[in-house]
Amino acid sequence: MEAIPRNDTWFCILLSSIILPRSLMKWLVGSFLAFLFFFSGFSALIYETLWIRDFAFLLGSTTYTLSVVLAAYMAGLAMGSLTASRLALGARRPILTYALLEIGVGLCGLGVRWVFQNVLKDLGPIGVLNNENLGPMLTRFLLSFAVLFPSTFLMGATLPFLTRFFPEADRKDGSFLGLLYGLNTLGAACGCFVTGFFLMRLDGMARSTYWAVGINLAVGLGALALGALAREYSRKEGDAPKRGPQKIDSAFSHPTTRFLLIAFCLSGFTSLSYEILYSRFLGYILGNRVYASSALITTFLLGIALGSLAVGWFIDRFGGELVLFSLFQVVVGLCGFLTLLYFPEILERIKLYEAAREFTDPWDYVRARFLEAFLLLVAPAFCFGAIFPSVIKYLHRGEGELPGVTGKAYSVNTLGCILGSLVTGFFVIPAFGTYYGMAVLASLSLLLGHRLLAPRWEAAPAWRKGVSVLVPLVLVLTGIGRAKASDRYPWPRKDMTRTFAYEDASTLVTAYDGPLGQYLYADDTMLSFPIGPRSRATLVQKLQGHLPMLLHPDPKRVLVVGLGFGVTPGSCAAYSCVDRVDCVEIFNGVVKAAPLFKGPNRDVVDQPKVHLVSGDGRYFLRHAPAPYDVIASNLTGSDLPGSATCYTKEFFELARAHLAPGGLFLVHAYGPDRYVIVKTLMSVFPHLMGFGAYHGTYYLVASMDLVRINDKRILKRLLSDPTAREDAHRAGIWGPADVHKDLLFDEKEAARRTAKLTDELNTDDLPILEYRFHGRDLNIFYGHL
């Protein structure tokens, strides 16, 4: 026999479809489809990770963004699943339909990117400013929903059509659904990790979207080829008993089944609520960094995938779906209460563990944080993943078709996810806070687990019924009582006394009195170095206000982005030549805490010149009614999401566009990547001066015109303005010589220092600064800096 001249892959596949037995071919087709579904989940989480970041420009960098994007995402999944559950019953070529759905997801994902960049990024008067304004917030939510719905609708429709392809799944539906759901979720976890840690940093936001689109197209084309080669093995309408929609509806008519669907909806509600609340808890472990949300979602999805894969196999062999469902709900509730009661101890142990290690490799640091997040989340996430195949297995004991049962149950669960996302972000956290919000959810999980077991007690004696009611009630009351008795939230800090706490959907803001003065935190991130009599931070924060006031010929209108302690806008307002100081701060809690620091900030809240605005700085600047003589970026988090967007080239261009002729723009550059900020700023402004602040940090004063220190003007301004002179003395400025002393370089020296810098510019699309660990001088991709 003559040998085959070349290894033609498609020829071999076609040959194997002729030679291989039908059962083996069916297994190969199914395995390849499951492989494709893994990458379908992979691309879906690339989109979600990018959308959460993109829509922060529209909704603000707060919990509102996470809530709205997840709700819109889940709404499309629910509608797509419910619609597909009906259509899949009559589908004669489900693989073909699945392939077209995947291609459609890719095209819609590309469309979302275009619409966001060209339409949604700037919405004028309904853009993000103050998220407490319900009308514009609702409008932005509806717009987000409308933009995301087509993509997510098609994503939700894929699972019912896949279940239609496999007739053998009717006999092992637990393992089958657990496998498909688990693989898809595992792919989603991998997609989230790769996007958060690699794609955004190496390829940027736009090219990451193209990666997701390419994966969807590849999955769709692969499914098309597979359907063409294995059409004869696809499920035909006559392969199984014809069980029409009326039988599916009857399968959901039993009271226990109906209640199970309600419980499944509530389970979805709690799952998304826990995800949002745990994100607040994990902020104390992971920090507010670009990889924090990726680590959270990755570990949560990984736990769900493990639960789905393990329990799907178990229930096919041993049954007990209702008992398992109830058990999982109880475990979730107990995990919630244990988190509340012992989280301070968990934090303390984590800090001791990290303090004992010297992280010379940044990936050691990342791995440690992943492990910490995984240990906290794995139990509740495993339970949520195990619930899905348990419910489908129980519901499919009726006469319904597997695609119809899967689609309806999935849509009901996803409806709960939508409600959980919105209610938690917009009501639970503002009304109860993270701590008591977790207590309420844990109680709901415990009661839900008990109620599903209650039908088994209907024929039991009265005393056993009483016990069945009393035990969960005691658990709930005990848990809430212990949480109340040990309420240490916000978590205590060593050698500090808490003086202020305010929590809303944006963040938890706390103030403390400590050894060096007063401290201000957003979650676990220090908003500024402490201020006090022995703290140099007070001097440098005042210097940040005085420098542009003394360098500008005649400053009238000033904008300060970021309030902090209020020292910088207070110093700007000290000058009699200034008519107005606008200060915009995204965290309402920071504005409310400002009166605590009225000594250092010169009572900035009650100064008539100063106008405090709660809102997003970039949006406020974009729509400022008139140009400013001075714009000062009073932010120190160039590596933190939210504030990091005020260190990008796009923000610098926005500042340049809103400066009056001869205006000055000041930005604080700190950390080992400060020269990336210098290089990015020089790409927008031709002239700048760098002044020393503290610990190697710079104040960069940039302008479109030449910037020089005018000794006579500085001396005249200080002598003629007693209030400004007195405050300048507190900043260490007694005359022109003190300004010269802090000068480190001009634009020529800055160009020399950055000439050999190989880093790209920091942009909205490529946020390279967010991948730095300033506290340890580490970079995820370059090690030590």
GROMACS .gro file of N, CA, C and O in nm, residues 284-285 338 341-357 359 368-369 371-373 375-376 488 491-492 494 776:
model
  132
  284TYR      N    1  -0.828   4.468   5.170
  284TYR     CA    2  -0.731   4.479   5.278
  284TYR      C    3  -0.616   4.381   5.262
  284TYR      O    4  -0.511   4.396   5.324
  285ILE      N    5  -0.637   4.277   5.180
  285ILE     CA    6  -0.532   4.178   5.157
  285ILE      C    7  -0.459   4.207   5.026
  285ILE      O    8  -0.336   4.213   5.020
  338LEU      N    9  -1.790   3.331   5.967
  338LEU     CA   10  -1.651   3.311   6.009
  338LEU      C   11  -1.561   3.423   5.958
  338LEU      O   12  -1.468   3.467   6.027
  341LEU      N   13  -1.615   3.722   6.188
  341LEU     CA   14  -1.565   3.708   6.324
  341LEU      C   15  -1.414   3.705   6.333
  341LEU      O   16  -1.355   3.753   6.429
  342TYR      N   17  -1.349   3.650   6.230
  342TYR     CA   18  -1.205   3.625   6.242
  342TYR      C   19  -1.120   3.699   6.138
  342TYR      O   20  -1.001   3.672   6.128
  343PHE      N   21  -1.180   3.791   6.065
  343PHE     CA   22  -1.102   3.860   5.962
  343PHE      C   23  -0.987   3.942   6.020
  343PHE      O   24  -0.878   3.945   5.961
  344PRO      N   25  -1.004   4.010   6.134
  344PRO     CA   26  -0.887   4.082   6.189
  344PRO      C   27  -0.770   3.989   6.219
  344PRO      O   28  -0.654   4.024   6.195
  345GLU      N   29  -0.799   3.869   6.273
  345GLU     CA   30  -0.693   3.773   6.299
  345GLU      C   31  -0.630   3.724   6.169
  345GLU      O   32  -0.509   3.703   6.162
  346ILE      N   33  -0.714   3.704   6.067
  346ILE     CA   34  -0.662   3.664   5.936
  346ILE      C   35  -0.567   3.769   5.882
  346ILE      O   36  -0.458   3.739   5.833
  347LEU      N   37  -0.608   3.896   5.893
  347LEU     CA   38  -0.522   4.005   5.846
  347LEU      C   39  -0.389   4.008   5.921
  347LEU      O   40  -0.283   4.026   5.861
  348GLU      N   41  -0.396   3.989   6.052
  348GLU     CA   42  -0.275   3.994   6.133
  348GLU      C   43  -0.179   3.882   6.094
  348GLU      O   44  -0.057   3.904   6.082
  349ARG      N   45  -0.232   3.763   6.073
  349ARG     CA   46  -0.146   3.650   6.034
  349ARG      C   47  -0.085   3.673   5.896
  349ARG      O   48   0.032   3.638   5.872
  350ILE      N   49  -0.163   3.730   5.805
  350ILE     CA   50  -0.112   3.757   5.671
  350ILE      C   51   0.001   3.859   5.677
  350ILE      O   52   0.104   3.845   5.611
  351LYS      N   53  -0.017   3.963   5.757
  351LYS     CA   54   0.086   4.066   5.768
  351LYS      C   55   0.215   4.008   5.830
  351LYS      O   56   0.326   4.041   5.788
  352LEU      N   57   0.199   3.921   5.930
  352LEU     CA   58   0.317   3.857   5.990
  352LEU      C   59   0.387   3.767   5.890
  352LEU      O   60   0.510   3.763   5.882
  353TYR      N   61   0.307   3.694   5.810
  353TYR     CA   62   0.364   3.605   5.708
  353TYR      C   63   0.442   3.684   5.604
  353TYR      O   64   0.555   3.647   5.568
  354GLU      N   65   0.386   3.794   5.556
  354GLU     CA   66   0.453   3.872   5.453
  354GLU      C   67   0.573   3.947   5.509
  354GLU      O   68   0.672   3.967   5.439
  355ALA      N   69   0.564   3.989   5.637
  355ALA     CA   70   0.677   4.059   5.697
  355ALA      C   71   0.797   3.967   5.715
  355ALA      O   72   0.912   4.012   5.713
  356ALA      N   73   0.771   3.837   5.731
  356ALA     CA   74   0.880   3.741   5.752
  356ALA      C   75   0.945   3.698   5.621
  356ALA      O   76   1.047   3.629   5.623
  357ARG      N   77   0.887   3.738   5.509
  357ARG     CA   78   0.941   3.697   5.380
  357ARG      C   79   1.002   3.818   5.308
  357ARG      O   80   0.951   3.929   5.318
  359PHE      N   81   1.045   3.937   4.952
  359PHE     CA   82   1.002   3.910   4.816
  359PHE      C   83   1.100   3.975   4.719
  359PHE      O   84   1.092   4.094   4.688
  368ALA      N   85   0.179   3.481   4.659
  368ALA     CA   86   0.136   3.484   4.799
  368ALA      C   87  -0.002   3.547   4.812
  368ALA      O   88  -0.090   3.496   4.884
  369ARG      N   89  -0.026   3.656   4.739
  369ARG     CA   90  -0.157   3.721   4.744
  369ARG      C   91  -0.266   3.632   4.685
  369ARG      O   92  -0.379   3.627   4.734
  371LEU      N   93  -0.267   3.305   4.684
  371LEU     CA   94  -0.292   3.198   4.781
  371LEU      C   95  -0.379   3.249   4.896
  371LEU      O   96  -0.472   3.180   4.940
  372GLU      N   97  -0.353   3.368   4.943
  372GLU     CA   98  -0.432   3.425   5.051
  372GLU      C   99  -0.577   3.445   5.009
  372GLU      O  100  -0.670   3.413   5.085
  373ALA      N  101  -0.598   3.497   4.888
  373ALA     CA  102  -0.734   3.517   4.839
  373ALA      C  103  -0.805   3.384   4.817
  373ALA      O  104  -0.923   3.368   4.850
  375LEU      N  105  -0.754   3.092   4.969
  375LEU     CA  106  -0.791   3.027   5.095
  375LEU      C  107  -0.915   3.091   5.156
  375LEU      O  108  -0.995   3.023   5.220
  376LEU      N  109  -0.933   3.221   5.136
  376LEU     CA  110  -1.050   3.288   5.191
  376LEU      C  111  -1.176   3.259   5.111
  376LEU      O  112  -1.285   3.250   5.166
  488ARG      N  113  -1.543   4.496   6.506
  488ARG     CA  114  -1.416   4.570   6.499
  488ARG      C  115  -1.399   4.630   6.360
  488ARG      O  116  -1.288   4.653   6.315
  491TRP      N  117  -1.147   4.766   6.058
  491TRP     CA  118  -1.049   4.690   6.133
  491TRP      C  119  -0.952   4.780   6.207
  491TRP      O  120  -0.904   4.880   6.153
  492PRO      N  121  -0.920   4.749   6.331
  492PRO     CA  122  -0.830   4.834   6.410
  492PRO      C  123  -0.689   4.834   6.353
  492PRO      O  124  -0.644   4.738   6.292
  494LYS      N  125  -0.280   4.909   6.455
  494LYS     CA  126  -0.192   4.907   6.572
  494LYS      C  127  -0.145   5.047   6.607
  494LYS      O  128  -0.103   5.125   6.520
  776ARG      N  129   0.764   4.811   4.755
  776ARG     CA  130   0.876   4.717   4.754
  776ARG      C  131   0.971   4.740   4.636
  776ARG      O  132   1.061   4.660   4.612
   0.00000   0.00000   0.00000
